[in-house]
XYZ file of C-alpha atoms in Angstrom:
558
model
C 34.032 118.758 123.204
C 35.280 116.513 125.781
C 37.608 114.654 123.211
C 38.886 117.690 121.541
C 39.513 119.682 125.028
C 41.506 116.551 126.257
C 43.114 116.424 122.528
C 44.264 119.922 123.060
C 45.398 119.612 126.806
C 47.421 116.581 126.640
C 49.010 118.770 123.232
C 50.354 120.935 125.506
C 51.142 119.010 128.591
C 53.503 117.257 125.897
C 54.750 120.606 125.155
C 54.831 121.708 128.633
C 57.354 118.640 129.499
C 59.470 119.414 126.409
C 60.007 123.222 127.707
C 61.206 121.984 131.137
C 62.190 118.659 130.492
C 61.320 115.483 132.106
C 62.579 114.066 135.909
C 64.763 111.580 136.218
C 66.142 108.781 133.583
C 63.600 107.429 130.860
C 61.888 104.734 132.064
C 59.213 103.954 129.414
C 58.923 100.367 129.724
C 56.914 101.485 132.751
C 54.305 103.258 130.856
C 51.514 100.718 130.676
C 51.462 100.512 133.653
C 50.375 104.270 133.608
C 47.991 103.180 130.163
C 45.777 100.813 132.812
C 45.464 102.876 135.925
C 42.042 104.315 135.204
C 40.966 100.852 135.440
C 41.543 100.972 139.393
C 38.838 103.352 139.400
C 36.391 101.104 138.424
C 35.372 98.875 141.599
C 35.735 102.069 143.194
C 32.847 104.115 141.345
C 31.277 100.566 141.631
C 30.893 100.489 145.408
C 29.944 104.202 145.369
C 26.763 103.823 143.363
C 26.215 100.263 145.718
C 26.627 103.232 148.788
C 24.252 105.239 147.218
C 27.807 107.927 147.401
C 26.461 109.917 144.083
C 29.166 113.341 144.538
C 32.247 110.342 145.211
C 30.552 108.176 141.951
C 30.529 111.238 140.234
C 33.688 112.877 141.091
C 35.430 109.551 140.032
C 33.371 108.903 136.343
C 34.715 112.885 135.634
C 38.545 112.356 136.800
C 37.718 109.480 134.170
C 37.077 111.632 131.729
C 40.495 113.535 131.952
C 42.268 110.698 132.280
C 44.096 110.170 129.574
C 45.376 113.510 129.936
C 47.317 112.745 132.291
C 48.289 109.641 131.356
C 50.117 111.626 128.710
C 51.455 113.717 131.041
C 52.635 110.754 133.615
C 54.264 109.142 130.325
C 56.252 112.592 129.470
C 57.060 114.080 133.026
C 58.016 110.899 135.335
C 58.814 108.525 132.727
C 60.537 110.047 129.859
C 58.386 109.028 127.209
C 59.015 112.075 124.420
C 62.985 111.568 125.872
C 62.628 107.544 125.106
C 60.672 107.944 121.744
C 63.265 110.764 120.418
C 66.383 108.163 120.920
C 64.127 105.305 119.356
C 64.135 108.035 116.328
C 67.742 108.908 116.080
C 69.153 112.009 114.961
C 67.510 113.085 111.063
C 67.875 116.280 108.550
C 64.358 118.064 110.170
C 63.755 121.093 111.053
C 63.458 120.835 114.859
C 59.907 119.912 116.029
C 58.782 118.705 111.637
C 55.606 116.168 112.767
C 56.399 112.695 111.666
C 55.429 109.180 112.260
C 57.332 108.772 115.341
C 54.278 111.180 116.926
C 51.969 108.782 116.716
C 54.239 106.726 119.099
C 54.783 110.070 121.361
C 51.215 109.732 121.928
C 50.479 106.080 121.897
C 49.298 107.114 126.003
C 47.159 109.622 125.123
C 45.267 107.355 122.546
C 45.456 104.251 124.762
C 44.527 105.902 127.855
C 41.416 106.933 126.409
C 40.587 104.131 124.939
C 41.323 102.639 128.662
C 39.288 105.293 129.928
C 36.373 105.391 127.813
C 36.165 101.087 128.350
C 36.031 101.542 132.457
C 33.658 104.368 131.630
C 31.607 101.917 129.846
C 32.286 99.247 132.154
C 30.673 100.912 135.231
C 27.264 101.490 133.690
C 24.116 99.719 135.895
C 22.834 98.502 132.152
C 25.260 96.636 130.306
C 24.211 96.998 127.215
C 24.000 100.628 127.017
C 27.117 100.560 128.390
C 28.120 98.993 125.292
C 26.418 100.901 122.926
C 27.733 104.501 124.649
C 31.813 103.007 124.292
C 31.055 102.772 120.580
C 29.677 105.847 120.109
C 32.163 107.703 122.030
C 35.043 105.690 120.289
C 34.288 106.456 116.725
C 33.335 110.488 118.559
C 37.045 109.910 118.948
C 38.330 108.741 116.184
C 36.141 111.823 114.352
C 38.114 114.164 116.518
C 41.406 112.989 115.695
C 40.822 113.138 112.195
C 42.367 116.454 111.639
C 45.294 116.201 113.707
C 46.037 112.171 111.745
C 45.573 114.278 108.064
C 48.203 116.767 109.497
C 50.703 114.163 110.744
C 50.512 111.624 107.229
C 50.827 114.598 105.057
C 54.265 116.006 106.940
C 55.123 112.446 107.548
C 55.596 112.327 103.533
C 56.544 116.293 103.566
C 59.631 114.620 105.251
C 60.582 112.356 102.940
C 61.973 115.455 100.814
C 64.210 117.387 103.603
C 64.551 121.105 101.612
C 60.843 120.455 101.057
C 60.196 120.408 105.219
C 63.197 123.276 105.720
C 61.400 125.600 103.107
C 57.741 125.112 104.812
C 59.791 125.698 107.640
C 61.324 129.080 107.513
C 59.342 130.276 105.094
C 56.881 131.898 106.670
C 54.840 132.226 103.137
C 55.817 128.763 102.052
C 54.262 127.885 105.850
C 51.227 129.381 105.016
C 50.807 127.860 101.779
C 51.270 125.050 103.380
C 48.150 125.401 106.087
C 45.963 126.772 103.512
C 46.179 123.334 101.407
C 46.071 121.536 104.453
C 42.719 123.236 105.378
C 41.312 123.016 101.790
C 41.878 119.783 102.274
C 39.586 118.904 105.312
C 37.309 121.014 103.989
C 36.488 119.133 101.271
C 37.378 115.930 102.641
C 36.101 116.430 106.409
C 32.073 115.468 105.862
C 33.113 112.132 104.022
C 35.946 111.728 106.735
C 33.168 112.121 109.744
C 30.637 110.056 107.908
C 32.976 107.045 108.089
C 34.316 107.039 111.527
C 31.150 107.853 113.203
C 29.726 105.216 111.054
C 26.227 106.949 109.910
C 24.345 106.121 106.674
C 21.575 107.944 104.603
C 18.341 108.362 106.849
C 16.330 105.504 105.167
C 13.366 105.937 103.205
C 10.217 107.013 104.528
C 7.756 110.432 106.059
C 11.108 111.664 107.790
C 13.475 111.924 104.730
C 10.596 113.107 103.203
C 10.153 115.811 105.916
C 13.892 116.972 105.838
C 14.295 117.523 101.936
C 10.434 119.357 101.520
C 12.315 121.484 103.822
C 15.722 122.066 101.964
C 13.494 122.710 98.837
C 12.075 125.372 100.553
C 15.226 126.998 101.503
C 16.795 126.059 98.765
C 19.755 124.113 100.463
C 22.044 121.249 98.755
C 24.266 118.643 100.469
C 25.578 115.567 99.631
C 23.560 113.035 101.736
C 21.102 113.464 104.770
C 22.822 110.952 107.407
C 21.160 109.060 110.486
C 24.139 109.416 113.208
C 23.606 106.213 115.528
C 24.401 107.597 119.378
C 23.648 104.834 120.323
C 20.501 106.771 122.126
C 23.222 108.710 123.903
C 22.893 112.134 122.292
C 20.078 114.196 120.918
C 21.685 116.765 118.173
C 21.776 117.392 114.391
C 24.332 119.540 112.564
C 25.585 120.093 109.231
C 29.873 119.330 108.249
C 31.031 121.175 104.891
C 30.972 123.982 103.125
C 30.351 122.764 99.647
C 26.787 121.767 98.558
C 28.491 119.050 96.594
C 30.418 117.604 99.885
C 28.529 118.697 103.113
C 26.376 115.924 104.638
C 23.875 117.048 107.572
C 23.584 114.845 110.651
C 20.799 113.494 112.983
C 21.015 111.365 115.711
C 19.065 108.728 115.854
C 18.402 110.406 119.531
C 16.507 113.711 118.470
C 14.709 111.883 116.265
C 13.665 110.087 118.305
C 12.634 113.214 120.485
C 11.083 115.445 118.244
C 7.747 115.432 116.716
C 7.714 116.532 112.473
C 6.932 120.023 113.217
C 9.894 119.680 115.901
C 12.011 118.089 113.047
C 11.517 120.763 110.469
C 11.718 123.719 113.004
C 15.270 121.694 113.769
C 16.252 120.986 110.306
C 15.251 124.778 109.217
C 17.484 125.949 111.790
C 20.731 123.935 110.877
C 20.049 124.911 107.030
C 19.583 128.867 108.386
C 23.731 128.554 110.237
C 24.525 127.499 106.622
C 22.923 130.460 105.661
C 23.660 133.113 107.385
C 27.187 131.809 106.654
C 28.596 131.566 110.641
C 30.868 128.447 110.192
C 33.026 131.143 106.837
C 32.637 133.773 110.346
C 33.998 131.628 112.436
C 36.949 131.028 110.071
C 37.617 134.467 109.279
C 37.582 135.983 112.959
C 40.360 132.308 113.796
C 42.801 133.071 110.148
C 42.610 136.994 111.787
C 43.280 135.939 115.733
C 46.257 133.487 114.695
C 47.462 135.899 111.830
C 47.648 138.846 114.694
C 49.751 136.258 116.811
C 52.035 135.961 113.776
C 52.382 139.392 113.234
C 53.297 139.888 117.196
C 55.806 137.621 116.953
C 57.218 138.727 113.755
C 57.220 142.674 115.384
C 57.814 141.385 119.246
C 60.730 143.498 121.266
C 62.135 142.387 123.753
C 62.676 145.735 125.453
C 58.621 145.765 125.640
C 57.476 146.019 129.151
C 54.672 142.875 128.722
C 56.188 139.306 127.650
C 56.133 137.722 125.163
C 53.900 134.798 126.324
C 50.887 137.337 128.204
C 50.340 138.588 124.976
C 50.048 135.309 123.256
C 47.569 134.402 126.349
C 45.804 138.386 125.846
C 45.402 137.678 121.750
C 44.319 133.865 122.729
C 41.810 134.614 125.369
C 39.869 137.487 123.163
C 39.633 135.609 120.610
C 37.931 132.593 123.055
C 35.823 135.634 124.228
C 34.725 136.615 121.108
C 34.707 132.819 119.748
C 31.747 131.832 122.759
C 29.789 135.674 122.687
C 29.982 134.923 118.563
C 27.981 131.514 118.936
C 26.040 132.075 121.067
C 24.258 134.940 119.046
C 24.715 132.955 116.005
C 22.417 129.951 117.526
C 19.648 133.159 117.870
C 20.375 133.567 114.320
C 19.847 130.340 113.044
C 16.533 130.025 115.691
C 15.701 133.455 114.069
C 15.570 131.617 110.362
C 14.271 128.302 111.472
C 11.025 130.757 112.309
C 11.191 132.360 109.319
C 11.478 130.008 106.800
C 8.737 127.201 108.816
C 6.483 130.060 109.743
C 5.799 128.336 112.883
C 7.003 129.887 116.099
C 6.574 127.605 118.087
C 8.064 124.700 116.862
C 11.640 125.615 117.626
C 10.484 126.943 121.189
C 9.051 123.693 121.739
C 12.283 121.631 119.904
C 14.689 123.604 122.347
C 12.973 122.940 125.615
C 12.027 119.190 124.992
C 15.748 118.926 124.400
C 17.035 120.697 127.200
C 14.616 118.694 129.722
C 16.029 119.252 133.410
C 18.801 121.413 131.617
C 16.622 124.044 130.178
C 17.633 126.673 132.182
C 21.838 125.955 131.939
C 23.962 127.584 129.701
C 26.996 127.158 128.062
C 30.004 128.264 126.628
C 28.538 128.125 122.736
C 24.759 128.135 123.535
C 22.286 130.062 125.242
C 20.315 128.175 127.981
C 16.953 126.749 126.271
C 15.080 129.185 128.024
C 16.824 131.999 127.577
C 16.354 131.006 123.199
C 12.454 130.652 124.105
C 11.820 134.252 125.538
C 14.420 135.638 123.007
C 11.868 134.338 120.491
C 9.106 135.284 122.144
C 10.470 139.206 122.449
C 11.582 138.856 119.091
C 8.224 137.885 117.711
C 6.265 140.913 119.772
C 8.708 143.846 119.694
C 10.219 145.017 115.851
C 12.941 147.411 117.442
C 14.479 144.343 119.794
C 14.604 142.355 116.725
C 15.758 144.980 114.871
C 18.481 146.216 117.932
C 19.606 142.394 117.890
C 20.157 142.371 113.955
C 22.380 145.901 113.990
C 24.540 144.296 116.959
C 24.905 141.242 114.516
C 26.020 143.761 111.712
C 28.260 144.690 113.805
C 29.888 141.705 114.806
C 30.485 141.108 110.973
C 32.321 144.490 110.353
C 34.745 143.671 113.202
C 35.318 140.520 112.172
C 36.314 141.553 108.611
C 38.426 144.062 110.622
C 40.381 141.930 112.834
C 40.882 139.514 109.173
C 41.928 142.516 107.445
C 44.575 143.628 110.241
C 45.489 140.361 111.003
C 45.709 137.898 108.569
C 46.328 140.587 105.963
C 49.071 142.393 108.031
C 50.014 138.981 108.251
C 50.413 138.158 104.841
C 51.783 141.592 104.029
C 54.631 140.877 106.140
C 54.845 137.072 104.661
C 55.896 138.420 101.301
C 58.105 141.623 102.462
C 60.425 138.617 104.331
C 59.976 135.928 101.211
C 63.248 137.055 100.030
C 65.384 137.223 103.856
C 62.984 134.177 104.543
C 64.457 132.215 101.981
C 67.876 133.828 102.177
C 67.894 131.802 106.179
C 66.930 128.339 104.777
C 69.811 128.658 102.146
C 72.219 128.789 105.131
C 70.505 126.464 107.612
C 70.601 123.800 104.698
C 74.043 125.065 103.838
C 73.375 125.548 100.688
C 76.039 128.693 99.870
C 75.203 128.973 96.152
C 71.505 129.940 96.650
C 72.136 131.799 99.852
C 75.006 134.023 97.105
C 72.196 134.797 94.905
C 69.388 136.267 97.319
C 72.545 138.297 98.996
C 71.826 141.316 96.538
C 67.749 141.131 98.506
C 68.485 140.588 102.301
C 70.030 143.265 104.740
C 72.750 140.696 105.863
C 76.868 142.431 107.252
C 79.382 142.487 105.071
C 81.337 139.923 107.551
C 78.334 137.423 106.465
C 78.437 138.409 102.609
C 82.192 137.525 102.367
C 81.203 134.131 104.511
C 78.530 133.317 102.001
C 80.519 134.022 98.931
C 83.659 132.270 99.886
C 81.853 129.102 101.362
C 79.955 128.762 97.891
C 82.764 129.522 95.700
C 84.458 126.561 97.761
C 81.313 124.134 97.476
C 78.673 125.517 95.233
C 75.641 123.969 96.555
C 77.172 120.391 98.073
C 74.276 118.725 95.850
C 73.802 114.879 96.531
C 75.465 115.257 100.182
C 73.674 115.802 103.726
C 73.500 118.139 105.802
C 75.780 117.074 108.467
C 78.055 116.791 105.507
C 77.880 120.324 104.461
C 78.031 121.965 107.785
C 81.905 119.899 108.162
C 82.740 120.814 104.795
C 81.528 124.618 105.443
C 83.622 124.375 108.503
C 86.860 122.624 106.447
C 86.380 125.908 104.762
C 86.437 128.605 107.292
C 89.787 126.791 108.713
C 91.264 126.812 105.567
C 90.857 129.926 105.198
C 91.818 131.067 108.705
C 95.293 128.656 107.723
C 95.601 131.398 104.464
C 94.973 134.820 106.826
C 97.609 133.602 109.945
C 98.256 136.958 111.196
C 95.676 139.070 109.302
C 94.142 141.797 111.925
C 90.447 141.403 112.929
C 88.563 142.974 109.640
C 89.996 140.079 107.625
C 89.368 137.230 110.366
C 85.932 138.419 110.576
C 84.517 137.140 107.581
C 86.229 133.693 108.662
C 85.135 133.077 112.230
C 81.493 134.480 110.732
C 81.710 131.388 107.969
C 83.462 129.281 111.021
C 79.948 130.021 112.516
C 77.512 129.603 109.614
C 78.997 126.223 110.008
C 77.371 125.635 113.407
C 74.700 127.159 112.168
C 74.075 124.180 109.626
C 74.882 121.864 112.975
C 78.658 121.088 113.473
C 79.577 120.276 116.598
C 83.079 120.519 116.081
C 82.261 124.539 115.059
C 80.587 124.934 118.674
C 83.820 122.696 120.472
C 85.856 125.307 119.200
C 83.625 127.903 119.633
C 83.429 126.641 123.345
C 86.637 126.867 123.439
C 87.299 130.129 122.205
C 85.092 131.478 125.419
C 87.066 129.680 127.915
C 91.037 130.572 126.243
C 89.274 134.093 126.270
C 88.443 134.249 129.920
C 92.459 132.702 130.346
C 92.531 129.022 130.090
C 95.630 128.322 129.040
C 94.855 124.465 128.544
C 91.508 125.757 125.933
C 93.851 127.747 123.729
C 95.876 124.372 123.842
C 93.015 122.264 122.677
C 92.126 124.665 120.108
C 92.923 124.195 116.461
C 96.410 126.101 115.777
C 94.971 128.135 112.730
C 92.035 130.036 114.804
C 94.399 130.207 118.355
C 94.828 134.321 116.860
C 91.442 134.528 116.554
C 90.543 133.516 119.918
C 88.835 137.511 121.020
C 87.265 137.363 118.119
C 85.258 134.557 118.054
C 84.217 134.273 121.588
C 82.559 138.132 120.908
C 81.296 136.220 118.084
C 79.639 133.290 120.313
C 78.386 135.953 122.426
C 76.463 137.679 119.791
C 73.125 137.110 118.429
C 73.473 133.658 116.008
C 73.856 133.503 112.516
C 71.302 134.170 111.204
């Protein structure tokens, strides 16, 4: 979880700087000095170890774990790394924030900072061989953690070669949901093999251990692609099943776990992992996540600024509730898997013994996702002795699953219904954003748009059609010229006739025409009595100064 937490924090740090802005002028050439800064802690930790200052050494090592996040934040906030990357990338026609290959450069400080922090931590190991094994394991774990992000960036970088497709996914919520579904489906199929490759796992050698694991799988009627030995440099005792489909999922056993457990305990742990699959725990987690994120989407669509609670607070409440629900559910899913292990093996002592052995000195320590091993042992003992207690636990889990279904139906289902209902409106908005006015005109009968906007779209479609082959900035300039020609024709007509022309100029601004934006700004100044701004405004638009200022102050189109 350490690398995943760092990755999430680095993404949040970058988003925060994008929102608030960097301080000072960009100085990207100083970023390498920030990246290597964690090495400065190596002599500090070594000196603390020599002096037996355990607290100092422990705090320094903990700081190293979060150093990559700080490296990314300092690079972005203090040295303007994100601004520099945006400058190197240059302008494009993609939707704002669309992922491209440049994002690999954007997060290079975090990736390189992680490599430095891991190497610095490995250097302070007393046993150098153990330190090198730990470094190889952590490097592979980090690569495995980044796989979903890398897949996402690669796929969206390929989509970026088709600008119209990128805008459709960006602006049409139904296409955006389909895009996310396809990516997720690909990960479900490919992630087990990608993790096997990233982690350097290999088939568990033929012998008694493999035979034992396969016998348990046969009894459980469980199928998988492969049973793997996960070499961690003997730094972690863990087992897991990765994947949902029998033809692609892999079962991983770490080297430390295989060394630590007796055959009885290994059989119980294998049954425990199979219990997660048999009880569909990953699928239930996915339903909960889809319901929670669907609720966020519905919340964003329905939010009214007049509500007393800020939108950001609503997001925090939904995410906090989802996180608490995940932790509550995860701990009890572990208990369900423990019960399945007992039922499958008929050996209630084996799983308890394995839990306590793997817990070691931390057998009384609980986590976000797991009860303490001693608490799980106590649960199994009581469940075996008190049928009423076991029935009550199963009723609670049945109720929890019913709540997940309700959250999924209301959150994801409601969000999906909203996406379907907004389909035509979203397509119309994207057509306007792209300056595809013939496409927008074809959708006018299906959307709610004011008469002035309808007139503007009809005029632009008549003059420009879809302007196939031209770029988005060229279409924006064409729309501005069409609006100016219309304004010239109107002359001294009243505001009702002028509103369509001003709206078309506003549409040109929406597509990204800087000249149109400048004219609106001049109109606002002129309406406030600035004679110089009035003289700078093209003569065709001077009769509509007050109207342009009013449109400028209104909500942008669309």
